[in-house]
């Protein structure tokens, strides 16, 4: 059974948890110009796959997202960021560096590539083949080895296989991990 949840539903579930800001960057298949290489654009990487590429203006915008998130935190806001680090692990490291002064939970969301392909096809608003290519860049996935980053000590606080859990269970896992991390940090400080 394939489970998926639209971004709007995820946001609504998360909004019920706590007052916070929710930041999301979403690239749908028809929303990007393939010719304007200053911004985000699609690039064919194989006959069956495309990936989202980042030009200099898009990279500057992404860095602005990181910095504005820090600004929101400095102002006392609670923030949830939904970001696909589609340029690779350096982006995740950039987030970790920027957010290191703040209580932060990094969650990696994965599923087997075969499920990813099916979900992408069912959505209809995604560039066919882009999910698998991006998963390879973001999570180091190759074929069915979608747990590659679990072996990378320290990148994510929590890895969730969204094929094994329904959306509510995913949210519960995030809440439990956040509470556990907060409790551990509080215990270490006292």
PDB file of C-alpha atoms in Angstrom:
ATOM      1  CA  UNK A   1       0.000   0.000   0.000  1.00  0.00           C
ATOM      2  CA  UNK A   2       1.402   3.378  -0.991  1.00  0.00           C
ATOM      3  CA  UNK A   3       0.821   6.261   1.362  1.00  0.00           C
ATOM      4  CA  UNK A   4       1.376   9.875   0.476  1.00  0.00           C
ATOM      5  CA  UNK A   5       0.295  13.224   1.754  1.00  0.00           C
ATOM      6  CA  UNK A   6       0.127  16.513  -0.086  1.00  0.00           C
ATOM      7  CA  UNK A   7       2.211  19.401   1.194  1.00  0.00           C
ATOM      8  CA  UNK A   8      -0.920  21.282   2.277  1.00  0.00           C
ATOM      9  CA  UNK A   9      -2.048  18.387   4.486  1.00  0.00           C
ATOM     10  CA  UNK A  10       1.432  18.045   5.995  1.00  0.00           C
ATOM     11  CA  UNK A  11       1.390  21.735   6.792  1.00  0.00           C
ATOM     12  CA  UNK A  12      -2.066  21.487   8.378  1.00  0.00           C
ATOM     13  CA  UNK A  13      -0.962  18.568  10.563  1.00  0.00           C
ATOM     14  CA  UNK A  14       2.143  20.435  11.651  1.00  0.00           C
ATOM     15  CA  UNK A  15       0.218  23.655  12.326  1.00  0.00           C
ATOM     16  CA  UNK A  16      -1.726  21.828  15.037  1.00  0.00           C
ATOM     17  CA  UNK A  17       1.471  20.951  16.928  1.00  0.00           C
ATOM     18  CA  UNK A  18       2.703  24.400  17.901  1.00  0.00           C
ATOM     19  CA  UNK A  19       2.759  28.014  16.849  1.00  0.00           C
ATOM     20  CA  UNK A  20       5.521  28.283  14.277  1.00  0.00           C
ATOM     21  CA  UNK A  21       6.542  29.514  10.871  1.00  0.00           C
ATOM     22  CA  UNK A  22       6.495  26.957   8.057  1.00  0.00           C
ATOM     23  CA  UNK A  23       8.888  27.539   5.150  1.00  0.00           C
ATOM     24  CA  UNK A  24       8.731  25.437   2.002  1.00  0.00           C
ATOM     25  CA  UNK A  25      10.322  25.504  -1.444  1.00  0.00           C
ATOM     26  CA  UNK A  26       8.428  23.439  -4.000  1.00  0.00           C
ATOM     27  CA  UNK A  27       9.421  22.917  -7.645  1.00  0.00           C
ATOM     28  CA  UNK A  28       6.598  21.561  -9.742  1.00  0.00           C
ATOM     29  CA  UNK A  29       7.193  20.342 -13.265  1.00  0.00           C
ATOM     30  CA  UNK A  30       5.537  23.240 -15.081  1.00  0.00           C
ATOM     31  CA  UNK A  31       6.689  25.996 -12.731  1.00  0.00           C
ATOM     32  CA  UNK A  32      10.276  26.341 -13.916  1.00  0.00           C
ATOM     33  CA  UNK A  33      11.819  27.628 -17.109  1.00  0.00           C
ATOM     34  CA  UNK A  34      14.415  25.180 -18.425  1.00  0.00           C
ATOM     35  CA  UNK A  35      16.268  27.997 -20.192  1.00  0.00           C
ATOM     36  CA  UNK A  36      16.801  30.506 -17.375  1.00  0.00           C
ATOM     37  CA  UNK A  37      19.917  29.103 -15.747  1.00  0.00           C
ATOM     38  CA  UNK A  38      20.220  31.974 -13.256  1.00  0.00           C
ATOM     39  CA  UNK A  39      17.376  30.542 -11.159  1.00  0.00           C
ATOM     40  CA  UNK A  40      16.107  26.994 -10.541  1.00  0.00           C
ATOM     41  CA  UNK A  41      15.866  24.961 -13.723  1.00  0.00           C
ATOM     42  CA  UNK A  42      15.411  21.373 -14.876  1.00  0.00           C
ATOM     43  CA  UNK A  43      18.335  19.549 -16.457  1.00  0.00           C
ATOM     44  CA  UNK A  44      18.152  16.155 -18.127  1.00  0.00           C
ATOM     45  CA  UNK A  45      20.653  13.763 -16.545  1.00  0.00           C
ATOM     46  CA  UNK A  46      19.533  10.587 -18.303  1.00  0.00           C
ATOM     47  CA  UNK A  47      16.866   9.541 -20.806  1.00  0.00           C
ATOM     48  CA  UNK A  48      14.558   8.745 -17.890  1.00  0.00           C
ATOM     49  CA  UNK A  49      15.447  11.427 -15.384  1.00  0.00           C
ATOM     50  CA  UNK A  50      15.846  15.132 -14.773  1.00  0.00           C
ATOM     51  CA  UNK A  51      17.119  16.963 -11.776  1.00  0.00           C
ATOM     52  CA  UNK A  52      16.600  20.406 -10.410  1.00  0.00           C
ATOM     53  CA  UNK A  53      19.670  22.583 -10.848  1.00  0.00           C
ATOM     54  CA  UNK A  54      20.505  25.801  -9.080  1.00  0.00           C
ATOM     55  CA  UNK A  55      21.799  28.948 -10.746  1.00  0.00           C
ATOM     56  CA  UNK A  56      23.503  31.840  -8.931  1.00  0.00           C
ATOM     57  CA  UNK A  57      20.294  33.789  -8.219  1.00  0.00           C
ATOM     58  CA  UNK A  58      18.560  30.679  -6.898  1.00  0.00           C
ATOM     59  CA  UNK A  59      21.562  29.837  -4.708  1.00  0.00           C
ATOM     60  CA  UNK A  60      21.515  33.379  -3.293  1.00  0.00           C
ATOM     61  CA  UNK A  61      17.773  33.004  -2.635  1.00  0.00           C
ATOM     62  CA  UNK A  62      18.382  29.675  -0.894  1.00  0.00           C
ATOM     63  CA  UNK A  63      21.096  31.275   1.280  1.00  0.00           C
ATOM     64  CA  UNK A  64      18.518  33.961   2.077  1.00  0.00           C
ATOM     65  CA  UNK A  65      16.144  31.216   3.245  1.00  0.00           C
ATOM     66  CA  UNK A  66      18.818  29.927   5.623  1.00  0.00           C
ATOM     67  CA  UNK A  67      19.595  33.412   6.942  1.00  0.00           C
ATOM     68  CA  UNK A  68      15.934  34.427   7.252  1.00  0.00           C
ATOM     69  CA  UNK A  69      15.280  31.235   9.212  1.00  0.00           C
ATOM     70  CA  UNK A  70      18.012  32.264  11.660  1.00  0.00           C
ATOM     71  CA  UNK A  71      16.393  35.713  11.869  1.00  0.00           C
ATOM     72  CA  UNK A  72      13.008  34.179  12.662  1.00  0.00           C
ATOM     73  CA  UNK A  73      14.590  32.059  15.398  1.00  0.00           C
ATOM     74  CA  UNK A  74      16.445  35.060  16.840  1.00  0.00           C
ATOM     75  CA  UNK A  75      13.093  36.856  17.063  1.00  0.00           C
ATOM     76  CA  UNK A  76      11.688  33.999  19.157  1.00  0.00           C
ATOM     77  CA  UNK A  77       9.669  32.182  16.507  1.00  0.00           C
ATOM     78  CA  UNK A  78       9.336  28.417  16.251  1.00  0.00           C
ATOM     79  CA  UNK A  79      10.170  27.363  12.712  1.00  0.00           C
ATOM     80  CA  UNK A  80       9.676  24.243  10.619  1.00  0.00           C
ATOM     81  CA  UNK A  81      11.575  24.229   7.329  1.00  0.00           C
ATOM     82  CA  UNK A  82      10.712  21.776   4.559  1.00  0.00           C
ATOM     83  CA  UNK A  83      13.751  21.839   2.287  1.00  0.00           C
ATOM     84  CA  UNK A  84      15.145  19.402  -0.239  1.00  0.00           C
ATOM     85  CA  UNK A  85      18.913  19.802  -0.266  1.00  0.00           C
ATOM     86  CA  UNK A  86      19.065  18.889  -3.939  1.00  0.00           C
ATOM     87  CA  UNK A  87      22.608  20.169  -4.416  1.00  0.00           C
ATOM     88  CA  UNK A  88      23.893  17.615  -1.957  1.00  0.00           C
ATOM     89  CA  UNK A  89      24.979  17.194   1.606  1.00  0.00           C
ATOM     90  CA  UNK A  90      26.812  20.536   1.704  1.00  0.00           C
ATOM     91  CA  UNK A  91      23.391  22.195   1.958  1.00  0.00           C
ATOM     92  CA  UNK A  92      22.441  20.072   4.950  1.00  0.00           C
ATOM     93  CA  UNK A  93      25.767  20.994   6.536  1.00  0.00           C
ATOM     94  CA  UNK A  94      25.010  24.677   5.842  1.00  0.00           C
ATOM     95  CA  UNK A  95      21.701  24.282   7.704  1.00  0.00           C
ATOM     96  CA  UNK A  96      23.454  22.520  10.584  1.00  0.00           C
ATOM     97  CA  UNK A  97      26.082  25.254  10.872  1.00  0.00           C
ATOM     98  CA  UNK A  98      23.539  28.092  10.726  1.00  0.00           C
ATOM     99  CA  UNK A  99      21.154  26.483  13.212  1.00  0.00           C
ATOM    100  CA  UNK A 100      23.736  25.101  15.644  1.00  0.00           C
ATOM    101  CA  UNK A 101      22.963  27.711  18.354  1.00  0.00           C
ATOM    102  CA  UNK A 102      19.279  26.662  18.377  1.00  0.00           C
ATOM    103  CA  UNK A 103      17.438  23.509  19.438  1.00  0.00           C
ATOM    104  CA  UNK A 104      17.008  21.782  16.092  1.00  0.00           C
ATOM    105  CA  UNK A 105      15.788  18.406  14.864  1.00  0.00           C
ATOM    106  CA  UNK A 106      16.949  17.303  11.410  1.00  0.00           C
ATOM    107  CA  UNK A 107      14.632  14.741   9.838  1.00  0.00           C
ATOM    108  CA  UNK A 108      15.411  12.769   6.690  1.00  0.00           C
ATOM    109  CA  UNK A 109      12.318  11.483   4.910  1.00  0.00           C
ATOM    110  CA  UNK A 110      12.874   8.514   2.610  1.00  0.00           C
ATOM    111  CA  UNK A 111      11.142   5.614   0.926  1.00  0.00           C
ATOM    112  CA  UNK A 112      12.261   2.904  -1.479  1.00  0.00           C
ATOM    113  CA  UNK A 113      12.929   4.321  -4.971  1.00  0.00           C
ATOM    114  CA  UNK A 114      10.199   2.115  -6.467  1.00  0.00           C
ATOM    115  CA  UNK A 115       7.640   3.755  -4.142  1.00  0.00           C
ATOM    116  CA  UNK A 116       9.137   7.156  -4.914  1.00  0.00           C
ATOM    117  CA  UNK A 117       8.638   6.545  -8.650  1.00  0.00           C
ATOM    118  CA  UNK A 118       5.007   5.533  -8.119  1.00  0.00           C
ATOM    119  CA  UNK A 119       4.236   8.542  -5.935  1.00  0.00           C
ATOM    120  CA  UNK A 120       5.854  10.898  -8.426  1.00  0.00           C
ATOM    121  CA  UNK A 121       3.792   9.437 -11.263  1.00  0.00           C
ATOM    122  CA  UNK A 122       0.544   9.557  -9.255  1.00  0.00           C
ATOM    123  CA  UNK A 123       1.024  13.207  -8.277  1.00  0.00           C
ATOM    124  CA  UNK A 124       1.120  14.338 -11.873  1.00  0.00           C
ATOM    125  CA  UNK A 125       2.771  17.660 -10.994  1.00  0.00           C
ATOM    126  CA  UNK A 126       6.343  16.370 -10.853  1.00  0.00           C
ATOM    127  CA  UNK A 127       8.964  16.005 -13.547  1.00  0.00           C
ATOM    128  CA  UNK A 128       9.050  12.251 -14.234  1.00  0.00           C
ATOM    129  CA  UNK A 129      12.335  10.762 -13.054  1.00  0.00           C
ATOM    130  CA  UNK A 130      13.332  13.782 -10.966  1.00  0.00           C
ATOM    131  CA  UNK A 131      12.450  12.251  -7.600  1.00  0.00           C
ATOM    132  CA  UNK A 132      14.809   9.306  -8.034  1.00  0.00           C
ATOM    133  CA  UNK A 133      17.631  11.546  -9.281  1.00  0.00           C
ATOM    134  CA  UNK A 134      17.126  14.013  -6.430  1.00  0.00           C
ATOM    135  CA  UNK A 135      16.970  11.197  -3.862  1.00  0.00           C
ATOM    136  CA  UNK A 136      20.346  10.019  -5.111  1.00  0.00           C
ATOM    137  CA  UNK A 137      21.798  13.490  -4.599  1.00  0.00           C
ATOM    138  CA  UNK A 138      20.026  14.300  -1.341  1.00  0.00           C
ATOM    139  CA  UNK A 139      20.194  10.975   0.456  1.00  0.00           C
ATOM    140  CA  UNK A 140      22.906   9.100  -1.418  1.00  0.00           C
ATOM    141  CA  UNK A 141      20.322   6.579  -2.621  1.00  0.00           C
ATOM    142  CA  UNK A 142      21.247   3.988  -5.159  1.00  0.00           C
ATOM    143  CA  UNK A 143      18.654   1.491  -6.343  1.00  0.00           C
ATOM    144  CA  UNK A 144      16.889   0.101  -3.263  1.00  0.00           C
ATOM    145  CA  UNK A 145      19.603   1.252  -0.824  1.00  0.00           C
ATOM    146  CA  UNK A 146      17.471   4.114   0.445  1.00  0.00           C
ATOM    147  CA  UNK A 147      18.874   3.927   3.973  1.00  0.00           C
ATOM    148  CA  UNK A 148      22.335   5.207   2.983  1.00  0.00           C
ATOM    149  CA  UNK A 149      22.288   8.276   5.234  1.00  0.00           C
ATOM    150  CA  UNK A 150      21.290   6.297   8.299  1.00  0.00           C
ATOM    151  CA  UNK A 151      24.867   5.015   8.197  1.00  0.00           C
ATOM    152  CA  UNK A 152      26.229   8.572   8.069  1.00  0.00           C
ATOM    153  CA  UNK A 153      26.671   9.402  11.729  1.00  0.00           C
ATOM    154  CA  UNK A 154      25.359  12.804  12.632  1.00  0.00           C
ATOM    155  CA  UNK A 155      23.611  13.998   9.470  1.00  0.00           C
ATOM    156  CA  UNK A 156      20.034  13.404  10.593  1.00  0.00           C
ATOM    157  CA  UNK A 157      18.601  13.115  14.076  1.00  0.00           C
ATOM    158  CA  UNK A 158      15.800  10.980  12.682  1.00  0.00           C
ATOM    159  CA  UNK A 159      15.264   9.037   9.459  1.00  0.00           C
ATOM    160  CA  UNK A 160      11.676   8.184   8.539  1.00  0.00           C
ATOM    161  CA  UNK A 161      10.667   5.636   5.917  1.00  0.00           C
ATOM    162  CA  UNK A 162       7.381   7.099   4.664  1.00  0.00           C
ATOM    163  CA  UNK A 163       6.476   3.785   3.012  1.00  0.00           C
ATOM    164  CA  UNK A 164       6.408   2.112   6.432  1.00  0.00           C
ATOM    165  CA  UNK A 165       4.400   4.787   8.266  1.00  0.00           C
ATOM    166  CA  UNK A 166       1.242   6.723   7.471  1.00  0.00           C
ATOM    167  CA  UNK A 167       1.389  10.548   7.641  1.00  0.00           C
ATOM    168  CA  UNK A 168       0.078  10.717  11.215  1.00  0.00           C
ATOM    169  CA  UNK A 169       2.672   8.160  12.337  1.00  0.00           C
ATOM    170  CA  UNK A 170       5.396  10.208  10.625  1.00  0.00           C
ATOM    171  CA  UNK A 171       4.301  13.317  12.533  1.00  0.00           C
ATOM    172  CA  UNK A 172       4.175  11.320  15.782  1.00  0.00           C
ATOM    173  CA  UNK A 173       7.718  10.035  15.166  1.00  0.00           C
ATOM    174  CA  UNK A 174       8.954  13.608  14.646  1.00  0.00           C
ATOM    175  CA  UNK A 175       7.220  14.847  17.810  1.00  0.00           C
ATOM    176  CA  UNK A 176       8.606  11.959  19.868  1.00  0.00           C
ATOM    177  CA  UNK A 177      12.129  12.481  18.516  1.00  0.00           C
ATOM    178  CA  UNK A 178      11.936  16.222  19.227  1.00  0.00           C
ATOM    179  CA  UNK A 179      10.732  15.610  22.786  1.00  0.00           C
ATOM    180  CA  UNK A 180      13.413  12.960  23.355  1.00  0.00           C
ATOM    181  CA  UNK A 181      16.158  15.237  22.038  1.00  0.00           C
ATOM    182  CA  UNK A 182      14.877  18.156  24.127  1.00  0.00           C
ATOM    183  CA  UNK A 183      14.751  15.969  27.263  1.00  0.00           C
ATOM    184  CA  UNK A 184      18.306  14.722  26.657  1.00  0.00           C
ATOM    185  CA  UNK A 185      19.620  18.251  26.089  1.00  0.00           C
ATOM    186  CA  UNK A 186      17.840  19.495  29.225  1.00  0.00           C
ATOM    187  CA  UNK A 187      19.295  16.627  31.280  1.00  0.00           C
ATOM    188  CA  UNK A 188      22.807  17.315  29.997  1.00  0.00           C
ATOM    189  CA  UNK A 189      22.539  21.008  30.907  1.00  0.00           C
ATOM    190  CA  UNK A 190      21.484  20.328  34.509  1.00  0.00           C
TER     191      UNK A 190
END
